[in-house]
PDB file of C-alpha atoms in Angstrom:
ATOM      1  CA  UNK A  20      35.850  21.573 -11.785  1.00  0.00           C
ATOM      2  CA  UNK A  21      36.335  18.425 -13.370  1.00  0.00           C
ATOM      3  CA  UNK A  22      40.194  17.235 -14.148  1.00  0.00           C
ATOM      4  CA  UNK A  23      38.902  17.743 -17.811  1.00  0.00           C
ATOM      5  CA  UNK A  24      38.011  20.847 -16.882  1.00  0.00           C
ATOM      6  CA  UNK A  25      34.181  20.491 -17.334  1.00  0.00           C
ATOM      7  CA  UNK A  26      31.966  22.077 -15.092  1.00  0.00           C
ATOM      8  CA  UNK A  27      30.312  19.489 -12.279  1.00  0.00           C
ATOM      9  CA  UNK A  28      27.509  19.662 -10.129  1.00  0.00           C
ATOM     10  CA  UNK A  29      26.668  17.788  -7.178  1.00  0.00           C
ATOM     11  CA  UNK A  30      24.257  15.318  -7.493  1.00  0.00           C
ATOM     12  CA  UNK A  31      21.867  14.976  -4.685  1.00  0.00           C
ATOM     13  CA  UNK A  32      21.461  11.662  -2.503  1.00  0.00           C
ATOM     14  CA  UNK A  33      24.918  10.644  -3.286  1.00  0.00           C
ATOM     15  CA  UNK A  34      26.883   9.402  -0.500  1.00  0.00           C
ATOM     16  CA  UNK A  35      30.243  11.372   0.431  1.00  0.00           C
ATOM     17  CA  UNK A  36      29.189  14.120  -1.789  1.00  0.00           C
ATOM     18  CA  UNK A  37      30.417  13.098  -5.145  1.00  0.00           C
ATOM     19  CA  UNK A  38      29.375  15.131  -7.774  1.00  0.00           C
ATOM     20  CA  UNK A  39      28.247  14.672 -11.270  1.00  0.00           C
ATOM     21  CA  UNK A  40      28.814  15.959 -14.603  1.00  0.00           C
ATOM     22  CA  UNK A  41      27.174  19.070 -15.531  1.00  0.00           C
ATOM     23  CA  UNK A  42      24.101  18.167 -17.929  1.00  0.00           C
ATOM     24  CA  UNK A  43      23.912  14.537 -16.222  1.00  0.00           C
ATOM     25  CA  UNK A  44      20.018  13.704 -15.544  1.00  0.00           C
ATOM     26  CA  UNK A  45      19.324  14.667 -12.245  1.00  0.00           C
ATOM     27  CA  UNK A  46      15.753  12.777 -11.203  1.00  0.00           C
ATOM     28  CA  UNK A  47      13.521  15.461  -9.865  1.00  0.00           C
ATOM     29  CA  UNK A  48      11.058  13.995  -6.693  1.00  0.00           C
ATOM     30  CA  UNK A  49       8.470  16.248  -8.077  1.00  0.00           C
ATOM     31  CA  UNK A  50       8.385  14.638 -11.271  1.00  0.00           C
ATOM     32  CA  UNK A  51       8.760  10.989  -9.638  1.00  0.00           C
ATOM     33  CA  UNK A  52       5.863  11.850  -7.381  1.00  0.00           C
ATOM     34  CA  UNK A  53       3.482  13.028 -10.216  1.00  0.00           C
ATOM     35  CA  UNK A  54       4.425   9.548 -11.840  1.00  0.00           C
ATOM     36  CA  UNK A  55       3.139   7.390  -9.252  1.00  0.00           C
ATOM     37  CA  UNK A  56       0.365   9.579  -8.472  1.00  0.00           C
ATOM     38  CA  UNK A  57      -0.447   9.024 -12.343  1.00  0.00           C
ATOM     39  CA  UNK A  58       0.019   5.224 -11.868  1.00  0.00           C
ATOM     40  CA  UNK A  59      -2.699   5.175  -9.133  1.00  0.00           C
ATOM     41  CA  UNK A  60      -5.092   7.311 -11.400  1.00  0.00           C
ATOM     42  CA  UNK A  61      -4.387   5.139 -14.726  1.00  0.00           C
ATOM     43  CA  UNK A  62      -5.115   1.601 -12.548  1.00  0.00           C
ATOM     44  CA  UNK A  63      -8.313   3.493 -11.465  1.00  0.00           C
ATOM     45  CA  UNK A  64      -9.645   4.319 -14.663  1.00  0.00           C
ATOM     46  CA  UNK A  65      -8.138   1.407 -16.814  1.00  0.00           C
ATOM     47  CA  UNK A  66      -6.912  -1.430 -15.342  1.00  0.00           C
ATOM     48  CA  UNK A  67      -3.320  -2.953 -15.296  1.00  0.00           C
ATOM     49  CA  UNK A  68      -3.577  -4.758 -18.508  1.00  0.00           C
ATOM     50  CA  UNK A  69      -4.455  -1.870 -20.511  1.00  0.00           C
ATOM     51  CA  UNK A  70      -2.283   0.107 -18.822  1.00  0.00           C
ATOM     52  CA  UNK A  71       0.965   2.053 -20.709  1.00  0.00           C
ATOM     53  CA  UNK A  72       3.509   3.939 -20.140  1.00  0.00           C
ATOM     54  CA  UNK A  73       2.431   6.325 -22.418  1.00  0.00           C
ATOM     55  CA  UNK A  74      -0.854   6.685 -20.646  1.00  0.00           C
ATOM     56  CA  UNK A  75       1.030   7.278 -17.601  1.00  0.00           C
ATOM     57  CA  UNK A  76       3.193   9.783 -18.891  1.00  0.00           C
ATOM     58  CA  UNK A  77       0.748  11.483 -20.581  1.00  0.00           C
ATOM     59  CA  UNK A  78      -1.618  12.202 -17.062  1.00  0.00           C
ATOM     60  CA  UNK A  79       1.538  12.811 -14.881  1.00  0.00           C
ATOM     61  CA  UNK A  80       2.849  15.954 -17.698  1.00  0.00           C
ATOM     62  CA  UNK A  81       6.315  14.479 -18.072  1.00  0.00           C
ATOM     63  CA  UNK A  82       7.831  12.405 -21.168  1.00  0.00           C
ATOM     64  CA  UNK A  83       8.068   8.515 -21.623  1.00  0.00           C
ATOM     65  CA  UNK A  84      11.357   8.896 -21.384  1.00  0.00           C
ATOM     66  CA  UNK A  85      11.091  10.621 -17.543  1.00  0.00           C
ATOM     67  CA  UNK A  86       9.445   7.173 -16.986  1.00  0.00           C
ATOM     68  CA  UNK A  87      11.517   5.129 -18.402  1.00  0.00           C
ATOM     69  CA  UNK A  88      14.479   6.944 -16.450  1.00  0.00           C
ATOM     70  CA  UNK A  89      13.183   5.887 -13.350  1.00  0.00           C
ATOM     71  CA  UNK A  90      11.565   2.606 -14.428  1.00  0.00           C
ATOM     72  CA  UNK A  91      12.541   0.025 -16.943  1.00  0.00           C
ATOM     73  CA  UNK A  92       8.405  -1.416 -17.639  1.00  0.00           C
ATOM     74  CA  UNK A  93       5.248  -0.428 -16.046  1.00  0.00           C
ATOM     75  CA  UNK A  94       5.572  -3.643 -14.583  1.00  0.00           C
ATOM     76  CA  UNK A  95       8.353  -2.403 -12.371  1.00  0.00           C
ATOM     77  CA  UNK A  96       6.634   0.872 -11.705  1.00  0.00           C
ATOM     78  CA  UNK A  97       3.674  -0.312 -10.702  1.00  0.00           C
ATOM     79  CA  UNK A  98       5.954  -2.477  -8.080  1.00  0.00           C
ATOM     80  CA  UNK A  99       7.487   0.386  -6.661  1.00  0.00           C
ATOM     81  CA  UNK A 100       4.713   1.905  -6.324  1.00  0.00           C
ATOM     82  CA  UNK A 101       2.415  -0.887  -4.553  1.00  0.00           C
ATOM     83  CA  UNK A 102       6.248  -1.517  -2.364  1.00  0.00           C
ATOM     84  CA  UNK A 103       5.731   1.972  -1.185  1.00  0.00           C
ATOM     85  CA  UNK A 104       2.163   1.760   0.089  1.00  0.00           C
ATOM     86  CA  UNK A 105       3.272  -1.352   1.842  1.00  0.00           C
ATOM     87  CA  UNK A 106       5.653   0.922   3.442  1.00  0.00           C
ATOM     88  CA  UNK A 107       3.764   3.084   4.815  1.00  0.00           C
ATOM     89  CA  UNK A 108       1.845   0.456   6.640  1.00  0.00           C
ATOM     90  CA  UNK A 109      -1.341   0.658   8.903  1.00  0.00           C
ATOM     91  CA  UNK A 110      -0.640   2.582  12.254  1.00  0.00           C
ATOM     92  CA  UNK A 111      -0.145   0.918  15.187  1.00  0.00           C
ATOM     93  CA  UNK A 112      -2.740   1.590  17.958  1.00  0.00           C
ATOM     94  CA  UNK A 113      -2.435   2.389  21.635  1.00  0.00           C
ATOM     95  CA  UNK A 114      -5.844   2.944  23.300  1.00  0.00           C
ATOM     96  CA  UNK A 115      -5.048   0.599  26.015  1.00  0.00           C
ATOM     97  CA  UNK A 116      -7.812  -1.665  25.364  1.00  0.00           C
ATOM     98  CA  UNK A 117      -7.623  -4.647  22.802  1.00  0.00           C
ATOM     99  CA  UNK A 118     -11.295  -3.680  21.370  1.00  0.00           C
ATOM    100  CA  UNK A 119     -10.039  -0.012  21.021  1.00  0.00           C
ATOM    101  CA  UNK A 120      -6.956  -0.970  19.265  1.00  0.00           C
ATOM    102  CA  UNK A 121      -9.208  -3.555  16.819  1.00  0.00           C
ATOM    103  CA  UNK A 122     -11.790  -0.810  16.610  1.00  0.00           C
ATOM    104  CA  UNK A 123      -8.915   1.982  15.673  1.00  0.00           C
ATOM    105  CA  UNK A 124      -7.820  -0.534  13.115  1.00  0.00           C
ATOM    106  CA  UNK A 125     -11.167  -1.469  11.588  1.00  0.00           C
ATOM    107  CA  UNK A 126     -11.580   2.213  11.308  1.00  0.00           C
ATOM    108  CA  UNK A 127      -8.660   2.899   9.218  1.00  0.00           C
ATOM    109  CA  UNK A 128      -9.042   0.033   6.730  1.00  0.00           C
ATOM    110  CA  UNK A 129     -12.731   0.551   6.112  1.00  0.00           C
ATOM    111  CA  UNK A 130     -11.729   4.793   5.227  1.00  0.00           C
ATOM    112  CA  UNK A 131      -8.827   2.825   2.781  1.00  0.00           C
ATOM    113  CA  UNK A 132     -11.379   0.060   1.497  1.00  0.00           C
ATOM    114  CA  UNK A 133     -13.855   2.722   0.651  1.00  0.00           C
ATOM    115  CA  UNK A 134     -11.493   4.919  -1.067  1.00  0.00           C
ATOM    116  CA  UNK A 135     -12.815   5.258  -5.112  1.00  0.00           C
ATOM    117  CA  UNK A 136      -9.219   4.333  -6.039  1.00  0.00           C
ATOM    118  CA  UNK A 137      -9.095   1.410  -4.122  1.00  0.00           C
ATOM    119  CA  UNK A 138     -12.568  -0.169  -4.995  1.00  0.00           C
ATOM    120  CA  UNK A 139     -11.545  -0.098  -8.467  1.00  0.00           C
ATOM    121  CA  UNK A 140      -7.537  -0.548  -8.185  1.00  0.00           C
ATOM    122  CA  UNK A 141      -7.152  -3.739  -5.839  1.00  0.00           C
ATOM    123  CA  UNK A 142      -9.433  -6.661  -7.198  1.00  0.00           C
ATOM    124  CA  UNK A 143      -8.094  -5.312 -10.769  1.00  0.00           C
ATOM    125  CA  UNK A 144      -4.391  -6.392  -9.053  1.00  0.00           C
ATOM    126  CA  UNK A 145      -5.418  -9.207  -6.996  1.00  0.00           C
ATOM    127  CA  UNK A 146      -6.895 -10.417 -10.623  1.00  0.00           C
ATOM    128  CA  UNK A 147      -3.121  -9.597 -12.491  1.00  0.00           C
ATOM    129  CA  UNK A 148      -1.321 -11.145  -8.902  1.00  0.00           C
ATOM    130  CA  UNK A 149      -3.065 -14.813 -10.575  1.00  0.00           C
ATOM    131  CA  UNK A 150      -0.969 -14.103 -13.509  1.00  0.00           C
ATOM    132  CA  UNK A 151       1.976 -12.727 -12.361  1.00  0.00           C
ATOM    133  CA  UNK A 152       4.569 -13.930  -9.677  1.00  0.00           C
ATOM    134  CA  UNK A 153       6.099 -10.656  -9.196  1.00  0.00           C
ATOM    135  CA  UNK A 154       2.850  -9.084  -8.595  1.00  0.00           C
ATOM    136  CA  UNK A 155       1.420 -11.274  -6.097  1.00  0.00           C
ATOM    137  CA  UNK A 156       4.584 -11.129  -3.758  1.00  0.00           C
ATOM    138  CA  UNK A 157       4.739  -6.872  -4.270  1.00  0.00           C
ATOM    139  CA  UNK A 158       0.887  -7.266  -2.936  1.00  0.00           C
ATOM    140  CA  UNK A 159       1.801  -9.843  -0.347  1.00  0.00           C
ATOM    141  CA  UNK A 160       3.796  -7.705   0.993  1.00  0.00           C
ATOM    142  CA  UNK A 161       1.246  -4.511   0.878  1.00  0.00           C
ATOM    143  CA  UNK A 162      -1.670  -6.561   2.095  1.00  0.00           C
ATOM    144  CA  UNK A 163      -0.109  -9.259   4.432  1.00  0.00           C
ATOM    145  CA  UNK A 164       3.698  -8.382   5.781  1.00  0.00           C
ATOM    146  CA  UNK A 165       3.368  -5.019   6.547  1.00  0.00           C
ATOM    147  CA  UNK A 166      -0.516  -5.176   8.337  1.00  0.00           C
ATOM    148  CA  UNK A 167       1.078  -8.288  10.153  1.00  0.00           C
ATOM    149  CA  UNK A 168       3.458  -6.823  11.848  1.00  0.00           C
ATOM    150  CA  UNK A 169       0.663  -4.201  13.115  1.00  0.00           C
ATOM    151  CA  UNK A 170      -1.450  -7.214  14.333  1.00  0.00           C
ATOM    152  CA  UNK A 171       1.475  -8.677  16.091  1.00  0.00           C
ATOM    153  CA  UNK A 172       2.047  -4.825  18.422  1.00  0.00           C
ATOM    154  CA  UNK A 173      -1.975  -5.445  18.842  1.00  0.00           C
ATOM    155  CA  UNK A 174      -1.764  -8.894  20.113  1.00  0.00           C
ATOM    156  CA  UNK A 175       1.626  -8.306  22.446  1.00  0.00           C
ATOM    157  CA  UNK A 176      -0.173  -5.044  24.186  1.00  0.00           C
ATOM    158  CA  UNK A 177      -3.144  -7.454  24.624  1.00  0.00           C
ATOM    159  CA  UNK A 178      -1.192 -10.152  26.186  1.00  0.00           C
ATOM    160  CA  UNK A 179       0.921  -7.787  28.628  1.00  0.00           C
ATOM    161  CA  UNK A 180      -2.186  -6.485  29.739  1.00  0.00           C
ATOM    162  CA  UNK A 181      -3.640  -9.639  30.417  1.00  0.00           C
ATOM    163  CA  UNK A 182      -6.388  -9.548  27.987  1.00  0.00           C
ATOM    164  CA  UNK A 183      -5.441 -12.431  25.857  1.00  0.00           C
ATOM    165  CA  UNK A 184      -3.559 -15.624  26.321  1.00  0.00           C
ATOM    166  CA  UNK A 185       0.062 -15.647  25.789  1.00  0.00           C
ATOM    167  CA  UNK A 186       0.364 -17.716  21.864  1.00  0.00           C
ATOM    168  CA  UNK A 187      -2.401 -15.957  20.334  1.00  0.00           C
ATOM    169  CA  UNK A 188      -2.414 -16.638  16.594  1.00  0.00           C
ATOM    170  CA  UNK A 189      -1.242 -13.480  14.684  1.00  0.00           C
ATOM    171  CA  UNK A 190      -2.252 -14.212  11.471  1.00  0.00           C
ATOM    172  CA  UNK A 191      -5.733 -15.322  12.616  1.00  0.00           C
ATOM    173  CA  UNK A 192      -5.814 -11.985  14.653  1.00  0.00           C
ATOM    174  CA  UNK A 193      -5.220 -10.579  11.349  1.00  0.00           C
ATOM    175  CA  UNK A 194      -7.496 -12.519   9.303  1.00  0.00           C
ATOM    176  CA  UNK A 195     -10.594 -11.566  11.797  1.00  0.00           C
ATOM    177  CA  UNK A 196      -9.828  -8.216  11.433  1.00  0.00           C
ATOM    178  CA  UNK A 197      -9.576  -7.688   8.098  1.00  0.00           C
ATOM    179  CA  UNK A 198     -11.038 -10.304   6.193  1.00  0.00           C
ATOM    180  CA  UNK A 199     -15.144  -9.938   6.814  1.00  0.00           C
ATOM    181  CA  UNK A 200     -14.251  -6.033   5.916  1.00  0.00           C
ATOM    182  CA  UNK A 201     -12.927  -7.146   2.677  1.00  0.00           C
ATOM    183  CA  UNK A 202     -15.678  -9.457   2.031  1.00  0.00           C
ATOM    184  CA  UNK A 203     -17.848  -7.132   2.950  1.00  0.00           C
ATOM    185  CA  UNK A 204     -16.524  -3.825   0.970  1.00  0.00           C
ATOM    186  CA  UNK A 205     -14.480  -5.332  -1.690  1.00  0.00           C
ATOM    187  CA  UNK A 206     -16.372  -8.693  -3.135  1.00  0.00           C
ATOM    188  CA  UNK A 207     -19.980  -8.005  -1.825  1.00  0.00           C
ATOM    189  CA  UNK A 208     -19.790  -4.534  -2.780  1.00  0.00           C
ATOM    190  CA  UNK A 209     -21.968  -4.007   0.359  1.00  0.00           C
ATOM    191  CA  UNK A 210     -21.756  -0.493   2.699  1.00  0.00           C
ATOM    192  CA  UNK A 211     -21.427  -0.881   6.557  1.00  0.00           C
ATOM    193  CA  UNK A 212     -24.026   0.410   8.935  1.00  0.00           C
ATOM    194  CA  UNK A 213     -24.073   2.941  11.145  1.00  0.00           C
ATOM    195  CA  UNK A 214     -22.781   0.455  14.219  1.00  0.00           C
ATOM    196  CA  UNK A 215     -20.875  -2.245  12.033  1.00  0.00           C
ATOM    197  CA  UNK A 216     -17.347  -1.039  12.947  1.00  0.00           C
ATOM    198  CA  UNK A 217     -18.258  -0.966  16.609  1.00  0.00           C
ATOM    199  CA  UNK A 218     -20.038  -4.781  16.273  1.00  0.00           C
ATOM    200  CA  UNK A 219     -17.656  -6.112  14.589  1.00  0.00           C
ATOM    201  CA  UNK A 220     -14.610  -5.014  16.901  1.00  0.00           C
ATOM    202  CA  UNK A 221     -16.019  -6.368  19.684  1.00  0.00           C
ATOM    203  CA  UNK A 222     -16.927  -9.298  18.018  1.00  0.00           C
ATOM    204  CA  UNK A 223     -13.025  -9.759  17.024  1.00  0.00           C
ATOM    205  CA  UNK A 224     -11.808  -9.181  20.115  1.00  0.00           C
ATOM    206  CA  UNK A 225     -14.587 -11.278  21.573  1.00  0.00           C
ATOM    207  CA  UNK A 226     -12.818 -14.509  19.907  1.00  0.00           C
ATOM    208  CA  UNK A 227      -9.393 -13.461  20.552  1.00  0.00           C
ATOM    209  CA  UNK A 228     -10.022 -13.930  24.221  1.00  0.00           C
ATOM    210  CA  UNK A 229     -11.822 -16.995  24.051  1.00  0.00           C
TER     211      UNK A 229
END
């Protein structure tokens, strides 16, 4: 009870337990979740500049002003969203060899490259990213900072195990790894065949060494 004597409720997340006024908007992850599922589907199908939040709203089930409770523009929710993907990061391999580890790697970005979504929702951003500060450092952060980090584990394993030379450049690591997939998938428009993955891993490591 409230020293007004209103009822209170606790309000979840909140450090030390505090609670909150009865009737006090309480942000429901199921409804947050449905929203940036929604954002993903609404890139897909229209873009970012013809994007709204009503559009969003409207395929997620909720309100604008659910949105807007949680966001303040779709510019903002559309960072959150790409921030959260960047979060989640590649995985880093351990298959003991530095050509398993590239090929494990190769393997996961080609399933996310090929993804519908993706095909239609990244150049669309990369295109916005031109335009927009704020954009292109929420996707350098989804496409460069988080993957780097994965291609520096690759690189130290490599090194302890004496496959590559201790000063190996990381972000050329990276670059060899990802970028002729990109080219390949993203601005060719091209598919892989049946032994590209496996080619093209050993080809990466191949130059790592060298």
């Amino acid at each position: 009870m409230a020293k007004d004597g209103s009822e209170m409720t606790r309000a979840p997340g909140v450090p030390g337990g505090r609670r909150a006024p009865a009737g006090a908007a309480v942000l429901r992850e199921e409804k947050t979740e449905a929203i940036r599922a929604a954002v993903f589907a609404e890139l897909a199908a229209v873009g970012f500049a013809r994007m709204s939040i009503e559009g969003i709203a409207r395929r997620a089930g909720v309100g604008k002003t659910a949105v807007y409770r949680r966001w303040r523009s779709k510019l903002h929710l559309v960072l959150d969203v790409v921030s959260a993907v960047a979060a989640e990061g590649l995985p880093t391999p351990d298959t003991g060899s530095l050509r398993g580890d590239v090929r494990m790697l190769l393997e996961v970005a080609a399933r996310a490259l090929r993804h519908p979504m993706a095909s239609q929702i990244v150049p669309d951003l990369l295109a916005e990213a031109a335009r927009s500060p704020e954009i292109a450092e929420a996707l350098r952060a989804a496409l460069l900072d988080s993957q780097q980090g994965v291609a520096s584990a690759v690189v130290a394993r490599a090194v302890e195990r004496g496959e590559l030379r201790p000063g190996v450049d990381v972000r050329l690591a990276l670059d060899l790894m990802t970028g002729p997939l990109y080219w390949r998938l993203m601005v060719v428009r091209d598919g892989l065949p049946k032994d590209y993955l496996d080619e093209l891993a050993l080809a990466v490591a191949s130059a790592l060494e060298v």
